[in-house]
Coordinates of C-alpha atoms in Angstrom, one line a residue:
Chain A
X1 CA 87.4 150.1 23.0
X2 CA 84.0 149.4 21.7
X3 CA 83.8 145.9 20.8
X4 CA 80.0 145.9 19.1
X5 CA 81.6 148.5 17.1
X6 CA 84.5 146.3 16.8
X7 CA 82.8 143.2 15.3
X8 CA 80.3 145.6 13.3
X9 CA 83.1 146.9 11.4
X10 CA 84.8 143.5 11.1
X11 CA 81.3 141.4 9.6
X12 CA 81.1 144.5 7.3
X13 CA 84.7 143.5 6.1
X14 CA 83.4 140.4 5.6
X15 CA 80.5 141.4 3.6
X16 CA 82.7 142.9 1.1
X17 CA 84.8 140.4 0.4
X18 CA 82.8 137.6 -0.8
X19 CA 84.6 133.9 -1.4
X20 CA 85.2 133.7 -5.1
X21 CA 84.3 131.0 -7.0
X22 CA 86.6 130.0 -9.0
X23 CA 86.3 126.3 -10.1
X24 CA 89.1 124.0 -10.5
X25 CA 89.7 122.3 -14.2
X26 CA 87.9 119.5 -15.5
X27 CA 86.0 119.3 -11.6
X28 CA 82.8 118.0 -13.3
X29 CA 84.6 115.5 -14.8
X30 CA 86.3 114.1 -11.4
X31 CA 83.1 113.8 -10.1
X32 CA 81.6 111.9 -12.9
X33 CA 85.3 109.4 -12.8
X34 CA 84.5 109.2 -9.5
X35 CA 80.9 108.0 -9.6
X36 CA 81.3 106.0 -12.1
X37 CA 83.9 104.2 -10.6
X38 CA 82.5 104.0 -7.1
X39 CA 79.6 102.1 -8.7
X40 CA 81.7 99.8 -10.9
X41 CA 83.5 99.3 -6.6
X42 CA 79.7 99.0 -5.2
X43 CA 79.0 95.7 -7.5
X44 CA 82.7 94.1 -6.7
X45 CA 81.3 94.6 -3.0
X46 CA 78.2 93.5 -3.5
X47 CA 79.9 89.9 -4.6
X48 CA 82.0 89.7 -2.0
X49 CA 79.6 90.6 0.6
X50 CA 77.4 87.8 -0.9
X51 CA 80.3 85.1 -0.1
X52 CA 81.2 86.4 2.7
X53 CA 77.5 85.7 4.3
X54 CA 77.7 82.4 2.6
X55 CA 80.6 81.9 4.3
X56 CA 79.8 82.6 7.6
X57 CA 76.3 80.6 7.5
X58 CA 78.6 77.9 6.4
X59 CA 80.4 78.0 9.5
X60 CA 77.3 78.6 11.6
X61 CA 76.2 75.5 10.2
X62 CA 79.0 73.7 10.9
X63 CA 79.4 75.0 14.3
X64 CA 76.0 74.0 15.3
X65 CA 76.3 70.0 13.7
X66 CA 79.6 70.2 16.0
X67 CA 77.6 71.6 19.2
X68 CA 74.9 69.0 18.5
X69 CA 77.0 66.1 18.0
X70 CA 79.4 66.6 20.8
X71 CA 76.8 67.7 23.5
X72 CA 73.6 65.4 22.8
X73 CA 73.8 61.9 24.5
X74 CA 73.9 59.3 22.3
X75 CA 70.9 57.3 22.8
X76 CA 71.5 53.7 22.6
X77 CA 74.6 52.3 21.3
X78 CA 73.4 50.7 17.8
X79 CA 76.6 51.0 16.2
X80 CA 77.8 47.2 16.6
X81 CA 74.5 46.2 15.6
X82 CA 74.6 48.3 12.8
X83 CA 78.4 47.0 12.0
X84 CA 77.0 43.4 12.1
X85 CA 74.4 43.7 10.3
X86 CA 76.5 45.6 7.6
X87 CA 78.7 42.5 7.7
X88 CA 76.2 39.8 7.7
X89 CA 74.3 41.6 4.6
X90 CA 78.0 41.7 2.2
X91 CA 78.9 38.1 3.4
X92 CA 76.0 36.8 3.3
X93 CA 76.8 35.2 -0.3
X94 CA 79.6 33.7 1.4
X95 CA 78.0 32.3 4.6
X96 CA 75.4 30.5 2.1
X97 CA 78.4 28.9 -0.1
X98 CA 80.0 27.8 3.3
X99 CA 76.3 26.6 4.3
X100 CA 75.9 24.5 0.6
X101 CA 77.1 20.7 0.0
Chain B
X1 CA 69.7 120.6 -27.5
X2 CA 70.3 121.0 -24.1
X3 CA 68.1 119.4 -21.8
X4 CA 66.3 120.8 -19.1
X5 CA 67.1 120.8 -15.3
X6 CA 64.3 118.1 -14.1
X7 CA 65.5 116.0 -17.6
X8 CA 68.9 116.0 -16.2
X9 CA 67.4 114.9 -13.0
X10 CA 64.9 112.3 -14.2
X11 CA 67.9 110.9 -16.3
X12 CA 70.5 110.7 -13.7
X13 CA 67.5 108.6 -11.5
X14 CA 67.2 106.1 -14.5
X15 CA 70.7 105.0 -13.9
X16 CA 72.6 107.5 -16.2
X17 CA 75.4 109.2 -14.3
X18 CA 76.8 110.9 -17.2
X19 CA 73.3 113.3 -17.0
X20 CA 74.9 114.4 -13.6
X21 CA 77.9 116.3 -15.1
X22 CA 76.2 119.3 -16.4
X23 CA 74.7 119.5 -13.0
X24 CA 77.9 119.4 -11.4
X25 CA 79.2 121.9 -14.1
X26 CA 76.4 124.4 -13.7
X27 CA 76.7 124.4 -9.5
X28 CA 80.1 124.2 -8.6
X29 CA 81.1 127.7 -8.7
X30 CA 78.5 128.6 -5.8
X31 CA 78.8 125.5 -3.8
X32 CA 83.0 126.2 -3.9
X33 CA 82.2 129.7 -3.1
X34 CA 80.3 128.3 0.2
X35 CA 82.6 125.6 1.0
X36 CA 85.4 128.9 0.7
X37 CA 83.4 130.4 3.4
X38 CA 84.0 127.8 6.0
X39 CA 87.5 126.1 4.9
X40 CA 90.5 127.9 3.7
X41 CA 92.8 125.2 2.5
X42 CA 92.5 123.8 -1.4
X43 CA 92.7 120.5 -0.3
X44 CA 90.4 120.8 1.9
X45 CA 87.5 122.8 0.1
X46 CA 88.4 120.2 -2.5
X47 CA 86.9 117.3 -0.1
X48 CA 83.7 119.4 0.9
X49 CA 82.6 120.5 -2.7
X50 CA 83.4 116.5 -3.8
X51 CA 81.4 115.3 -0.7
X52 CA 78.6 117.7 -1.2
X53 CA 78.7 116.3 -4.9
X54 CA 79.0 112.7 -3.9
X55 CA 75.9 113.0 -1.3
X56 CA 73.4 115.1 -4.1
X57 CA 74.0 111.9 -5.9
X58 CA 73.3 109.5 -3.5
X59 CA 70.2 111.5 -2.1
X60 CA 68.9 113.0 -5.3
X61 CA 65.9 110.5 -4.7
X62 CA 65.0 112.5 -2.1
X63 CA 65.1 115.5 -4.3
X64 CA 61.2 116.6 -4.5
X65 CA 61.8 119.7 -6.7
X66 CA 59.0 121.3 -5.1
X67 CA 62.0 123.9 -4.6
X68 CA 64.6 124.6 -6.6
X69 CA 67.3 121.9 -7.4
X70 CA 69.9 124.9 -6.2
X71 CA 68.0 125.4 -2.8
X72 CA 68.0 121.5 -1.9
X73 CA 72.1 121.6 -3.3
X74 CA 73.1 124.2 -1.4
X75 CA 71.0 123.5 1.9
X76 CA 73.3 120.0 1.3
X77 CA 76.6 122.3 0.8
X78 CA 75.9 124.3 4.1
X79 CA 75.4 120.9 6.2
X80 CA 78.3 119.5 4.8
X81 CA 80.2 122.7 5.7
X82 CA 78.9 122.5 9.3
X83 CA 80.1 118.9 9.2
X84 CA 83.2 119.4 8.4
X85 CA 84.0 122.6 10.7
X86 CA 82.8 120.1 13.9
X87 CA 85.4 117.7 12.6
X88 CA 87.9 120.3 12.7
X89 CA 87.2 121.8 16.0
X90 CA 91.0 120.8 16.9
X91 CA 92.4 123.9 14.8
X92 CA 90.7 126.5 17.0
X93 CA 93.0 126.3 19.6
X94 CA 95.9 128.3 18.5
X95 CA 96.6 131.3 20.2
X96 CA 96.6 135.2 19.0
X97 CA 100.1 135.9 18.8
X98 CA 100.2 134.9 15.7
X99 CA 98.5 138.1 14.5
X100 CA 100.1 139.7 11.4
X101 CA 101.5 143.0 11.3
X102 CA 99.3 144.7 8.9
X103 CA 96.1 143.6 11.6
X104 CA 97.9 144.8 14.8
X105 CA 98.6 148.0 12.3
X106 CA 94.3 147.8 11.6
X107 CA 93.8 147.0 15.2
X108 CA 95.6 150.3 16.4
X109 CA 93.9 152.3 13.9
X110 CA 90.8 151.1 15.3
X111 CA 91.6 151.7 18.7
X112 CA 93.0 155.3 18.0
X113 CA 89.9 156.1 15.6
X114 CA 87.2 153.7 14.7
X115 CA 86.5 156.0 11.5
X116 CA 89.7 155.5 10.0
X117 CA 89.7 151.9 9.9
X118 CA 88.2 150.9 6.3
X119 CA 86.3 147.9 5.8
X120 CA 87.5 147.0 2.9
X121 CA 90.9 146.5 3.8
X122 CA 93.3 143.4 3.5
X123 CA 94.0 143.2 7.2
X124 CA 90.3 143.4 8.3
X125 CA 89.7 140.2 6.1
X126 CA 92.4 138.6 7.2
X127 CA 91.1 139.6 11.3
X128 CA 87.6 138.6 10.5
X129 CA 89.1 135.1 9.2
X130 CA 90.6 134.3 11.8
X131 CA 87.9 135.8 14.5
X132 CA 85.8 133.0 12.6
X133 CA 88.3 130.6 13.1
X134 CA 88.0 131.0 16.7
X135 CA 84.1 130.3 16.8
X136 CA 82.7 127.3 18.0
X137 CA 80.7 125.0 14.5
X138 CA 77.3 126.2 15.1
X139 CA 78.5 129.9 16.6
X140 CA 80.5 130.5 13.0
X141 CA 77.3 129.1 11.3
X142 CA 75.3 131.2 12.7
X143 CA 77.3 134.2 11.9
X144 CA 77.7 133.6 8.6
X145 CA 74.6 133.0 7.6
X146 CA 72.8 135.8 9.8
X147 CA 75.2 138.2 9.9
X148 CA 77.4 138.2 6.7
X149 CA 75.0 136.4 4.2
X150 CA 72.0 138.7 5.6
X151 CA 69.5 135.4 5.8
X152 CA 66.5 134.9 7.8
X153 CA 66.1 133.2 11.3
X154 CA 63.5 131.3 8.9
X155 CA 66.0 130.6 6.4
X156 CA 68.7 129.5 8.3
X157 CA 66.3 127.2 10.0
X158 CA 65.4 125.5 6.7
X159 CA 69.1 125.1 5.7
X160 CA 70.0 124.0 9.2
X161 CA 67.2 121.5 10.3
X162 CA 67.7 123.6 13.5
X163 CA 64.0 125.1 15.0
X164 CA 63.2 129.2 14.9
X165 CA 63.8 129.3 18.3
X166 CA 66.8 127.5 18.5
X167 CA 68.7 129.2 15.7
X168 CA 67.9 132.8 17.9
X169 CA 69.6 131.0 20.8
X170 CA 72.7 130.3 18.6
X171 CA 72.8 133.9 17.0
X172 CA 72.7 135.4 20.5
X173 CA 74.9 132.9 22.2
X174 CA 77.3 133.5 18.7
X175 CA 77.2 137.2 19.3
X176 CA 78.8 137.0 22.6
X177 CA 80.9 134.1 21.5
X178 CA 82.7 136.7 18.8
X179 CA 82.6 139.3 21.2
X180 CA 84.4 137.1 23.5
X181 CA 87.1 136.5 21.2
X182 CA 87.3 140.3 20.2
X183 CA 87.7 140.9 23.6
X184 CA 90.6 138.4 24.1
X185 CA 92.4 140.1 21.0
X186 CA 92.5 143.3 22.4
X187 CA 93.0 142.3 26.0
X188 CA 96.1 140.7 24.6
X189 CA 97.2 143.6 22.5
X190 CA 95.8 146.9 23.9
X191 CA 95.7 146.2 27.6

């Protein structure tokens, strides 16, 4: 069997039947709905995008007070002086009536 | 009045989408009749004329119209096309038994006397189909274009984005692709 003259006769089929073109109803109009209504989608995800970066540098943030708090050495330990001094400053009022005649 | 072409354009890039339809309305029937070329289901050359539409929208600021708007659209259509037939790859592998009657009846005409097997019969549509089916993406892009649309090596490497060079690789490595397949078909039936 000749097979170029095979496929010769076979693309020459296909030559004379060319796709038709028929277009379903209303298409133009799908396309448009569905334009229309993925940009009226694209702002909802432009929102949500938005929060959900906020919302992970939130946590970045928080993860990183968390790392720096737990892993840095506290330097000196000023937090009884601190407490004492807090104390001495609100009863102070009281230590002088105690201190009066 | 209707409104030219490039207005429709220029409007639709000023944010209104409504100056699209017309477009869409005008174009469909040849960018259907390509995506008919490459897919055979409804459904299916439903999604590739919506995707081609839904990507001219998205890239019409790329549009330049130093062509026409029909050349950039259908260069889109053709990709798209070659797109999908790589994402369907899966489908090629069914065998040839399933040939119909009327092509085994083509078929033997053939073999008994090239001459009286017409071209423009059913059954020789229906055996081209599914030769094209068997091609690999680029092999059945190739043929369509070169051989059944008659285009240039030139043109098919504009629509492509493939080189000169490397669109005559294709056509040659396509021809023996199909011839392949031919031989496969009759092998099966004839020998």
């Amino acid at each position: 069997m000749n097979l170029a003259e095979l496929q010769e006769k076979l693309i020459a089929a296909a030559r004379l039947n060319p796709p038709d073109d028929r277009v379903p109803y209303a298409f133009e109009k799908r396309i448009t709905a569905l334009i229309a209504a993925r940009s009226a989608a694209d702002r909802w995800l432009f929102w949500t995008r938005g929060l959900w970066r906020a919302a992970a540098s939130c946590v970045a943030v928080a993860v990183v007070c968390g790392a720096v708090s737990f892993f840095v050495p506290a330097t000196a330990d000023n937090s009884k002086d601190l407490s004492q001094d807090f104390e001495n400053t609100l009863l102070a009022s009281v230590d002088q009536a105690d201190v009066a005649p | 009045m209707e409104r030219s072409e490039a207005e429709l354009i220029a409007a639709v890039l000023k944010g209104d989408s409504a100056s699209f339809e017309p477009l869409v309305a005008k174009y469909s029937p040849r960018v259907f009749a390509t995506a008919r070329r490459y897919a055979r289901r409804d459904s299916e050359i439903e999604d590739i004329v919506q995707e081609v539409w839904l990507k001219a929208f998205d890239k019409l600021k790329t549009f330049r119209a130093e062509a026409p708007f029909e050349h950039w659209l259908m260069r889109l259509a053709v990709r798209t096309c070659y797109d999908f037939l790589r994402g369907h790859q899966r489908n090629r592998e069914s065998s040839f038994s399933e040939i119909s009657e009327p092509e085994e009846d083509w078929l033997e005409r053939f073999v008994a006397d090239p001459g009286s097997a017409a071209e423009d019969a059913d059954a020789a549509r229906l055996l081209i189909g599914r030769v094209l089916e068997k091609l690999s993406p680029s092999a059945r892009l190739v043929i369509q274009l070169l051989e059944i649309e008659d285009r240039s090596v030139k043109e098919i490497a504009e629509i492509t984005g493939w080189s000169v060079p490397l669109v005559k690789v294709r056509a040659f490595r396509a021809r023996g692709e199909m011839r392949k397949i031919l031989s496969r078909i009759t092998q099966d039936k004839y020998l």
